[in-house]
Amino acid sequence: MGSTRGIYRVEGMSCASCAGSIQTMLSAQEGITLANVNLASEQVMVEYDSSVITLDQIIKTVDSLGFKLITRDLSLEEENDMATVRLKKLRMNTILSATFSIPVVLIAMVFHHIPYGNLIMLALTIPVLAWFGREFFIIAWKRMLHLEANMDTLVALGTGSAFLFSAFNSLYPEFLVKRGFTPHVYFEAATVIVTFILLGRYFEEKAKRKTSEAIKKLMGLGVKTARVIRNGEEKEMLISKIVKGDILLIRPGEKIPADGRVVEGFSAIDESMITGESIPVNKWPGEPVIGATINQTGSLKVMAEKVGSETMLAQIIRLVQEAQGSKAPIQQLADKIAAVFVPVVIGIALLTFIAWSVWQPVSGTPFAFIAAVTVLVIACPCALGLATPTALMVGLGKAAQNGILVKDAQSLEMFCKTTAIVLDKTGTVTIGRPQVTDVIWDPETENLVSASGLDIPGAVVAIESMSEHPFAQALVNFFSSKQVKKEGDSSHKDAGEGVVTGFESVTGKGVMAWIDGDQYHIGSRSYITVSGCTVPEVFAQEETRLKQQARSVVCVSRNSSVVALVALADTVKPGSANAVARLQKMGLQVHLLSGDSVAITAHIAAEAGIGFFKAESTPGEKSAYVSRLKEQGFVVAMVGDGINDSPALAMADIGIAMGTGTDIAIESAQITLIKGDLEKLVTALKLSHATVKTIRQNLFWAFFYNIVTIPVAAGVLYPFTGFMLNPMLAGAAMAFSSVSVVSNSLRLRSRRLD
């Protein structure tokens, strides 16, 4: 037993107070430590102690409020089917409600003198309220049993009161006539309000489906079947049957079924759906591949290393769902208001009724009644409840599509407040591994070949392929493209296949080996000279120059004579300098931290355009540096990729990990850049600004709508202008206010972030 976290679908929510009631009720249950309800995604994220409270008890708690909790995992097809059925049902109820409402409106407005007109309207109104709009009354009743109210309560009170008042006047008109009042009926208000609200919910549901398209696209990226080689036999099986260690066969054009490593073949992989990068990535044996990415050119055999919920795609989906289910601080105000909004509105409606009953003695009760009903109808807090979660769903989904993972909504909101960015050097600003930057040749020996057909670059490749030093791989990668074959030599298949003998490695110094009678030394100058090799003066001068540029220098000698100098460095990533410039243009102060020497750190800082840097920093010093910036009043975002960055990532207001880094760094961060590209940092920052701006716009219009319309509905303009808001128009305005908020959030999908 112990702590359990789950994300479950909730059916039946219609407004902010619905979500608030579920959250309040669940949070009050013993054993539940966290409950976040998202109205836009219709989901609840619950963290509970399974030894104290069971999932069945949680289901019953939600059910008692009039909602349904779906706890089983739904496939993409099931999600779509449920949404389609729900949308179809809403559409049908709206059409039928309108069909019954239209004749009611015509009789009330045009043909009100026809015989038995009131009774005909009564008969037509009953199915609208009792069947097409029955959910309003069912949920309102269940909420009343808990002494709570929501938007359905407002609708039920407003339409129910209008119907009962009208039905009484239709069946017993003489009651008001004897007292000097005209027995007005408001069947058209009750039917049209229900119709407009159903229509608004239909459009709202269609719009809300678009806000979750990003997560649905992610869910749809996976494959259903895979070709698996077991015991030498190829079989096609369901993806759920794959186990770690299986060999998967992927043909050109097919998606990779699971995370793993190439064991045979070569191909270019389109990883854009995971990383957001459009350029295919070449994969050789030993290279990792990500499930759901597309194999483009060659056939591959891949050993499955992560399957099911362990794959990167599954983790991304889970992180996005959890982030969408979390709440931003900006939403707390809306939640607090929504919690008390409905009772306040009911109070305002009662005061409106009393006030007009006293001040309008001629019209009396009917006038007061209409004003109270209009207040109840127009005050629905739907827009208020949708303002934040719809924008967050679109923003977080767009981030995931761009290769940016955000752990929670609070991080997305906080990120836009950042005033200082602290960048780790290695692996963040730089590539993170040594690259060959310069080669100085002795022109007389560069293309000399040995008896085996190897030129000097080929000899370097053959020898360094046997070394595990970080420089060795850089030399192999660089010189592999420089090899030449002795013209006319057919005895040797490929350059680089000469036989290496007598290989010796001196840790931290260099290597020595023989190829067909030629002795090679590759290493530092001190190692070369101790080995008896001569270094020409021109090479000594070049070495000094390269070291002044913070380069590491490797000497290559053949038969005791140095024939080449190779400079290596951890170079700045192609997009880093541009990203830094864009961050600075946005008003952020950029800092660089590194454990490397002052010379190397200063050189990288200059190359990347960073004015503030600190070299030779330990993990503790990095954390202290971030702490000092915070004490100076900066809102600090720290970007890193290594274990040594974890303390600083945790100390920062916002920790950002490069997806190419360690798991510990990623766990310590609130935002992860999957591709490890600093330009994605700019994208994330712009998206944060755009999302928070959209939330503020939504909240402004939601508050503005209620602040302006409730007094108008109560009749404050009537004494001055004679204008009294019709309940039918109130229903239409309320319904479409929600649609406008969702539509504004959807604009984020087309927002340019470059």
CSV table of N, CA, C and O in Angstrom, one decimal, residues 192-282:
chain,number,residue,atom,x,y,z
A,192,VAL,N,-36.3,28.8,-24.0
A,192,VAL,CA,-35.2,29.4,-24.8
A,192,VAL,C,-33.9,29.4,-23.9
A,192,VAL,O,-32.8,29.2,-24.5
A,193,ILE,N,-34.0,29.7,-22.6
A,193,ILE,CA,-32.8,29.6,-21.8
A,193,ILE,C,-32.2,28.2,-21.8
A,193,ILE,O,-30.9,28.1,-22.0
A,194,VAL,N,-33.0,27.2,-21.7
A,194,VAL,CA,-32.4,25.8,-21.7
A,194,VAL,C,-31.8,25.6,-23.1
A,194,VAL,O,-30.7,25.0,-23.2
A,195,THR,N,-32.5,26.0,-24.2
A,195,THR,CA,-32.0,25.8,-25.5
A,195,THR,C,-30.7,26.5,-25.7
A,195,THR,O,-29.7,26.0,-26.3
A,196,PHE,N,-30.6,27.8,-25.3
A,196,PHE,CA,-29.3,28.6,-25.5
A,196,PHE,C,-28.2,28.0,-24.7
A,196,PHE,O,-27.1,27.9,-25.2
A,197,ILE,N,-28.5,27.5,-23.5
A,197,ILE,CA,-27.4,27.0,-22.7
A,197,ILE,C,-26.9,25.6,-23.3
A,197,ILE,O,-25.7,25.4,-23.3
A,198,LEU,N,-27.9,24.8,-23.8
A,198,LEU,CA,-27.5,23.6,-24.5
A,198,LEU,C,-26.6,23.9,-25.7
A,198,LEU,O,-25.6,23.2,-26.0
A,199,LEU,N,-27.1,24.9,-26.5
A,199,LEU,CA,-26.3,25.3,-27.7
A,199,LEU,C,-24.9,25.8,-27.3
A,199,LEU,O,-23.9,25.4,-27.9
A,200,GLY,N,-24.8,26.6,-26.2
A,200,GLY,CA,-23.5,27.1,-25.8
A,200,GLY,C,-22.6,25.9,-25.3
A,200,GLY,O,-21.4,25.9,-25.7
A,201,ARG,N,-23.2,24.9,-24.6
A,201,ARG,CA,-22.4,23.8,-24.2
A,201,ARG,C,-22.0,22.9,-25.4
A,201,ARG,O,-20.9,22.4,-25.4
A,202,TYR,N,-22.8,22.9,-26.4
A,202,TYR,CA,-22.4,22.1,-27.6
A,202,TYR,C,-21.2,22.8,-28.3
A,202,TYR,O,-20.2,22.1,-28.6
A,203,PHE,N,-21.3,24.1,-28.5
A,203,PHE,CA,-20.1,24.8,-29.1
A,203,PHE,C,-18.9,24.7,-28.2
A,203,PHE,O,-17.8,24.6,-28.6
A,204,GLU,N,-19.2,24.9,-26.9
A,204,GLU,CA,-18.1,24.8,-25.9
A,204,GLU,C,-17.4,23.5,-25.9
A,204,GLU,O,-16.2,23.4,-25.9
A,205,GLU,N,-18.2,22.4,-26.0
A,205,GLU,CA,-17.6,21.0,-26.1
A,205,GLU,C,-16.8,20.8,-27.3
A,205,GLU,O,-15.7,20.3,-27.3
A,206,LYS,N,-17.3,21.4,-28.5
A,206,LYS,CA,-16.5,21.3,-29.7
A,206,LYS,C,-15.2,22.0,-29.6
A,206,LYS,O,-14.1,21.5,-30.0
A,207,ALA,N,-15.2,23.2,-29.0
A,207,ALA,CA,-14.0,24.0,-28.8
A,207,ALA,C,-13.1,23.3,-27.8
A,207,ALA,O,-11.8,23.3,-28.0
A,208,LYS,N,-13.6,22.8,-26.7
A,208,LYS,CA,-12.7,22.2,-25.7
A,208,LYS,C,-12.0,20.9,-26.3
A,208,LYS,O,-10.9,20.6,-25.9
A,209,ARG,N,-12.7,20.2,-27.2
A,209,ARG,CA,-12.0,19.1,-27.8
A,209,ARG,C,-10.7,19.5,-28.5
A,209,ARG,O,-9.8,18.8,-28.6
A,210,LYS,N,-10.8,20.7,-29.1
A,210,LYS,CA,-9.6,21.2,-29.8
A,210,LYS,C,-8.4,21.6,-28.8
A,210,LYS,O,-7.3,21.5,-29.2
A,211,THR,N,-8.8,22.0,-27.6
A,211,THR,CA,-7.7,22.3,-26.6
A,211,THR,C,-6.9,21.1,-26.2
A,211,THR,O,-5.8,21.2,-25.8
A,212,SER,N,-7.5,19.9,-26.3
A,212,SER,CA,-6.8,18.7,-25.9
A,212,SER,C,-6.2,17.9,-27.1
A,212,SER,O,-5.8,16.8,-27.0
A,213,GLU,N,-6.2,18.6,-28.3
A,213,GLU,CA,-5.7,17.9,-29.5
A,213,GLU,C,-4.3,17.5,-29.4
A,213,GLU,O,-3.8,16.5,-29.9
A,214,ALA,N,-3.5,18.4,-28.7
A,214,ALA,CA,-2.1,18.1,-28.6
A,214,ALA,C,-1.8,16.8,-27.9
A,214,ALA,O,-1.0,16.0,-28.3
A,215,ILE,N,-2.5,16.6,-26.8
A,215,ILE,CA,-2.3,15.3,-26.0
A,215,ILE,C,-2.8,14.1,-26.8
A,215,ILE,O,-2.2,13.0,-26.8
A,216,LYS,N,-3.9,14.3,-27.5
A,216,LYS,CA,-4.4,13.3,-28.3
A,216,LYS,C,-3.5,12.9,-29.5
A,216,LYS,O,-3.4,11.7,-29.9
A,217,LYS,N,-2.9,13.9,-30.1
A,217,LYS,CA,-1.9,13.7,-31.1
A,217,LYS,C,-0.7,12.9,-30.6
A,217,LYS,O,-0.2,11.9,-31.2
A,218,LEU,N,-0.3,13.2,-29.4
A,218,LEU,CA,0.8,12.5,-28.7
A,218,LEU,C,0.4,11.0,-28.5
A,218,LEU,O,1.2,10.1,-28.8
A,219,MET,N,-0.8,10.8,-28.0
A,219,MET,CA,-1.3,9.5,-27.8
A,219,MET,C,-1.4,8.7,-29.0
A,219,MET,O,-1.3,7.4,-29.1
A,220,GLY,N,-1.7,9.4,-30.1
A,220,GLY,CA,-1.9,8.7,-31.4
A,220,GLY,C,-0.6,8.4,-32.1
A,220,GLY,O,-0.6,7.8,-33.2
A,221,LEU,N,0.5,8.8,-31.6
A,221,LEU,CA,1.8,8.6,-32.3
A,221,LEU,C,2.3,7.2,-32.2
A,221,LEU,O,3.0,6.7,-33.1
A,222,GLY,N,1.9,6.5,-31.1
A,222,GLY,CA,2.4,5.1,-30.9
A,222,GLY,C,1.9,4.2,-32.0
A,222,GLY,O,0.9,4.5,-32.7
A,223,VAL,N,2.5,3.0,-32.1
A,223,VAL,CA,2.1,2.0,-33.1
A,223,VAL,C,1.4,0.9,-32.3
A,223,VAL,O,1.5,0.7,-31.1
A,224,LYS,N,0.5,0.1,-33.0
A,224,LYS,CA,-0.2,-0.9,-32.4
A,224,LYS,C,0.4,-2.3,-32.5
A,224,LYS,O,0.3,-3.1,-31.6
A,225,THR,N,1.2,-2.5,-33.6
A,225,THR,CA,1.9,-3.8,-33.7
A,225,THR,C,3.3,-3.6,-34.1
A,225,THR,O,3.7,-2.5,-34.5
A,226,ALA,N,4.1,-4.7,-33.9
A,226,ALA,CA,5.5,-4.6,-34.2
A,226,ALA,C,6.0,-6.0,-34.7
A,226,ALA,O,5.4,-7.0,-34.4
A,227,ARG,N,7.1,-6.0,-35.6
A,227,ARG,CA,7.7,-7.2,-36.0
A,227,ARG,C,8.8,-7.5,-35.0
A,227,ARG,O,9.8,-6.7,-34.9
A,228,VAL,N,8.7,-8.7,-34.4
A,228,VAL,CA,9.7,-9.1,-33.4
A,228,VAL,C,10.4,-10.3,-33.8
A,228,VAL,O,9.7,-11.3,-34.3
A,229,ILE,N,11.7,-10.4,-33.6
A,229,ILE,CA,12.5,-11.6,-33.9
A,229,ILE,C,12.8,-12.3,-32.6
A,229,ILE,O,13.5,-11.8,-31.8
A,230,ARG,N,12.2,-13.5,-32.5
A,230,ARG,CA,12.4,-14.3,-31.3
A,230,ARG,C,12.8,-15.7,-31.7
A,230,ARG,O,12.1,-16.3,-32.6
A,231,ASN,N,13.9,-16.2,-31.1
A,231,ASN,CA,14.4,-17.5,-31.5
A,231,ASN,C,14.6,-17.7,-33.0
A,231,ASN,O,14.3,-18.7,-33.6
A,232,GLY,N,15.1,-16.6,-33.6
A,232,GLY,CA,15.4,-16.6,-35.0
A,232,GLY,C,14.2,-16.6,-35.9
A,232,GLY,O,14.3,-16.6,-37.1
A,233,GLU,N,13.0,-16.4,-35.3
A,233,GLU,CA,11.7,-16.4,-36.1
A,233,GLU,C,11.1,-15.0,-36.0
A,233,GLU,O,11.0,-14.4,-34.9
A,234,GLU,N,10.7,-14.5,-37.1
A,234,GLU,CA,10.0,-13.2,-37.2
A,234,GLU,C,8.5,-13.3,-37.0
A,234,GLU,O,7.8,-14.1,-37.7
A,235,LYS,N,8.0,-12.5,-36.0
A,235,LYS,CA,6.5,-12.6,-35.7
A,235,LYS,C,6.0,-11.2,-35.6
A,235,LYS,O,6.7,-10.3,-35.1
A,236,GLU,N,4.8,-11.0,-36.0
A,236,GLU,CA,4.1,-9.7,-35.8
A,236,GLU,C,3.2,-9.8,-34.6
A,236,GLU,O,2.4,-10.7,-34.5
A,237,MET,N,3.3,-8.9,-33.7
A,237,MET,CA,2.6,-9.0,-32.4
A,237,MET,C,2.2,-7.6,-31.9
A,237,MET,O,2.7,-6.6,-32.4
A,238,LEU,N,1.2,-7.6,-31.0
A,238,LEU,CA,0.7,-6.4,-30.4
A,238,LEU,C,1.9,-5.7,-29.7
A,238,LEU,O,2.7,-6.4,-29.1
A,239,ILE,N,1.8,-4.4,-29.7
A,239,ILE,CA,2.9,-3.6,-29.0
A,239,ILE,C,2.9,-4.0,-27.5
A,239,ILE,O,4.0,-3.9,-26.9
A,240,SER,N,1.8,-4.3,-26.9
A,240,SER,CA,1.7,-4.6,-25.5
A,240,SER,C,2.4,-5.9,-25.2
A,240,SER,O,2.7,-6.2,-24.0
A,241,LYS,N,2.7,-6.8,-26.2
A,241,LYS,CA,3.4,-8.1,-25.9
A,241,LYS,C,4.9,-8.0,-26.0
A,241,LYS,O,5.6,-8.9,-25.7
A,242,ILE,N,5.4,-6.8,-26.4
A,242,ILE,CA,6.9,-6.6,-26.5
A,242,ILE,C,7.5,-6.6,-25.1
A,242,ILE,O,6.9,-6.0,-24.2
A,243,VAL,N,8.6,-7.3,-24.9
A,243,VAL,CA,9.3,-7.2,-23.6
A,243,VAL,C,10.8,-6.7,-23.9
A,243,VAL,O,11.3,-6.7,-25.0
A,244,LYS,N,11.4,-6.3,-22.8
A,244,LYS,CA,12.8,-5.8,-22.9
A,244,LYS,C,13.7,-6.9,-23.4
A,244,LYS,O,13.5,-8.1,-23.0
A,245,GLY,N,14.5,-6.5,-24.3
A,245,GLY,CA,15.5,-7.5,-24.9
A,245,GLY,C,15.0,-8.0,-26.2
A,245,GLY,O,15.8,-8.6,-26.9
A,246,ASP,N,13.8,-7.8,-26.6
A,246,ASP,CA,13.3,-8.3,-27.9
A,246,ASP,C,14.0,-7.5,-29.0
A,246,ASP,O,14.3,-6.3,-28.9
A,247,ILE,N,14.3,-8.2,-30.1
A,247,ILE,CA,14.8,-7.6,-31.3
A,247,ILE,C,13.7,-7.2,-32.2
A,247,ILE,O,12.9,-8.1,-32.6
A,248,LEU,N,13.6,-5.9,-32.5
A,248,LEU,CA,12.5,-5.4,-33.4
A,248,LEU,C,13.1,-5.1,-34.8
A,248,LEU,O,14.1,-4.5,-34.9
A,249,LEU,N,12.3,-5.5,-35.8
A,249,LEU,CA,12.7,-5.2,-37.2
A,249,LEU,C,11.9,-4.1,-37.7
A,249,LEU,O,10.6,-4.1,-37.7
A,250,ILE,N,12.5,-3.0,-38.1
A,250,ILE,CA,11.8,-1.8,-38.5
A,250,ILE,C,12.3,-1.5,-40.0
A,250,ILE,O,13.4,-1.3,-40.3
A,251,ARG,N,11.3,-1.5,-40.9
A,251,ARG,CA,11.6,-1.3,-42.3
A,251,ARG,C,11.5,0.2,-42.6
A,251,ARG,O,10.9,1.0,-41.8
A,252,PRO,N,12.0,0.7,-43.7
A,252,PRO,CA,11.9,2.1,-44.1
A,252,PRO,C,10.4,2.6,-44.1
A,252,PRO,O,9.5,1.9,-44.7
A,253,GLY,N,10.2,3.7,-43.6
A,253,GLY,CA,8.8,4.3,-43.5
A,253,GLY,C,8.0,3.9,-42.3
A,253,GLY,O,6.9,4.4,-42.1
A,254,GLU,N,8.5,3.0,-41.5
A,254,GLU,CA,7.7,2.5,-40.4
A,254,GLU,C,8.1,3.2,-39.1
A,254,GLU,O,9.2,3.8,-39.0
A,255,LYS,N,7.2,3.3,-38.1
A,255,LYS,CA,7.5,3.9,-36.8
A,255,LYS,C,8.2,2.8,-36.0
A,255,LYS,O,7.9,1.6,-36.1
A,256,ILE,N,9.1,3.4,-35.1
A,256,ILE,CA,9.8,2.5,-34.2
A,256,ILE,C,8.9,2.2,-33.0
A,256,ILE,O,8.3,3.1,-32.4
A,257,PRO,N,8.7,0.9,-32.7
A,257,PRO,CA,7.7,0.5,-31.7
A,257,PRO,C,8.0,0.9,-30.2
A,257,PRO,O,7.1,1.1,-29.5
A,258,ALA,N,9.3,0.9,-29.9
A,258,ALA,CA,9.7,1.1,-28.5
A,258,ALA,C,11.0,1.8,-28.4
A,258,ALA,O,11.8,1.8,-29.4
A,259,ASP,N,11.3,2.3,-27.3
A,259,ASP,CA,12.7,2.9,-27.1
A,259,ASP,C,13.7,1.8,-27.0
A,259,ASP,O,13.5,0.7,-26.4
A,260,GLY,N,14.8,2.0,-27.7
A,260,GLY,CA,15.8,0.9,-27.7
A,260,GLY,C,17.1,1.4,-28.3
A,260,GLY,O,17.4,2.6,-28.3
A,261,ARG,N,17.9,0.4,-28.8
A,261,ARG,CA,19.2,0.7,-29.3
A,261,ARG,C,19.5,-0.1,-30.6
A,261,ARG,O,19.1,-1.3,-30.6
A,262,VAL,N,20.0,0.6,-31.6
A,262,VAL,CA,20.2,-0.1,-32.9
A,262,VAL,C,21.3,-1.2,-32.7
A,262,VAL,O,22.4,-0.9,-32.1
A,263,VAL,N,21.0,-2.4,-33.2
A,263,VAL,CA,22.0,-3.5,-33.1
A,263,VAL,C,22.5,-3.9,-34.5
A,263,VAL,O,23.5,-4.5,-34.6
A,264,GLU,N,21.7,-3.5,-35.5
A,264,GLU,CA,22.1,-3.8,-36.9
A,264,GLU,C,21.5,-2.8,-37.8
A,264,GLU,O,20.3,-2.5,-37.7
A,265,GLY,N,22.2,-2.3,-38.9
A,265,GLY,CA,21.7,-1.5,-39.9
A,265,GLY,C,22.0,0.0,-39.7
A,265,GLY,O,22.6,0.4,-38.7
A,266,PHE,N,21.7,0.8,-40.7
A,266,PHE,CA,21.9,2.2,-40.6
A,266,PHE,C,20.7,2.9,-41.3
A,266,PHE,O,20.1,2.4,-42.3
A,267,SER,N,20.3,4.0,-40.7
A,267,SER,CA,19.1,4.8,-41.2
A,267,SER,C,19.1,6.2,-40.7
A,267,SER,O,19.8,6.5,-39.7
A,268,ALA,N,18.3,7.0,-41.3
A,268,ALA,CA,18.0,8.4,-40.8
A,268,ALA,C,16.7,8.3,-40.2
A,268,ALA,O,15.7,7.8,-40.8
A,269,ILE,N,16.6,8.8,-39.0
A,269,ILE,CA,15.3,8.8,-38.2
A,269,ILE,C,14.7,10.2,-38.1
A,269,ILE,O,15.4,11.1,-37.7
A,270,ASP,N,13.4,10.3,-38.4
A,270,ASP,CA,12.7,11.5,-38.2
A,270,ASP,C,12.2,11.6,-36.8
A,270,ASP,O,11.2,10.9,-36.4
A,271,GLU,N,12.8,12.4,-35.9
A,271,GLU,CA,12.5,12.5,-34.5
A,271,GLU,C,11.7,13.8,-34.2
A,271,GLU,O,11.5,14.1,-33.1
A,272,SER,N,11.1,14.4,-35.3
A,272,SER,CA,10.5,15.7,-35.1
A,272,SER,C,9.3,15.6,-34.2
A,272,SER,O,9.0,16.6,-33.4
A,273,MET,N,8.6,14.5,-34.1
A,273,MET,CA,7.4,14.4,-33.3
A,273,MET,C,7.7,14.3,-31.8
A,273,MET,O,6.8,14.6,-31.0
A,274,ILE,N,8.9,14.0,-31.5
A,274,ILE,CA,9.4,14.0,-30.1
A,274,ILE,C,10.2,15.3,-29.7
A,274,ILE,O,10.0,15.9,-28.7
A,275,THR,N,11.1,15.6,-30.6
A,275,THR,CA,12.0,16.7,-30.3
A,275,THR,C,11.6,18.1,-30.9
A,275,THR,O,12.1,19.1,-30.5
A,276,GLY,N,10.7,18.0,-31.9
A,276,GLY,CA,10.3,19.3,-32.6
A,276,GLY,C,11.3,19.7,-33.7
A,276,GLY,O,11.1,20.7,-34.3
A,277,GLU,N,12.4,18.9,-33.9
A,277,GLU,CA,13.4,19.2,-34.9
A,277,GLU,C,13.1,18.4,-36.2
A,277,GLU,O,12.8,17.2,-36.2
A,278,SER,N,13.1,19.2,-37.3
A,278,SER,CA,12.7,18.6,-38.6
A,278,SER,C,13.8,17.8,-39.3
A,278,SER,O,13.5,17.0,-40.2
A,279,ILE,N,15.0,18.0,-38.9
A,279,ILE,CA,16.2,17.4,-39.6
A,279,ILE,C,16.3,16.0,-39.1
A,279,ILE,O,16.5,15.7,-37.9
A,280,PRO,N,16.3,14.9,-40.0
A,280,PRO,CA,16.5,13.6,-39.6
A,280,PRO,C,17.8,13.3,-38.9
A,280,PRO,O,18.8,14.0,-39.2
A,281,VAL,N,17.9,12.4,-38.0
A,281,VAL,CA,19.1,12.1,-37.3
A,281,VAL,C,19.6,10.7,-37.7
A,281,VAL,O,18.9,9.7,-37.7
A,282,ASN,N,20.9,10.7,-38.1
A,282,ASN,CA,21.5,9.4,-38.5
A,282,ASN,C,21.7,8.5,-37.3
A,282,ASN,O,22.1,8.9,-36.3
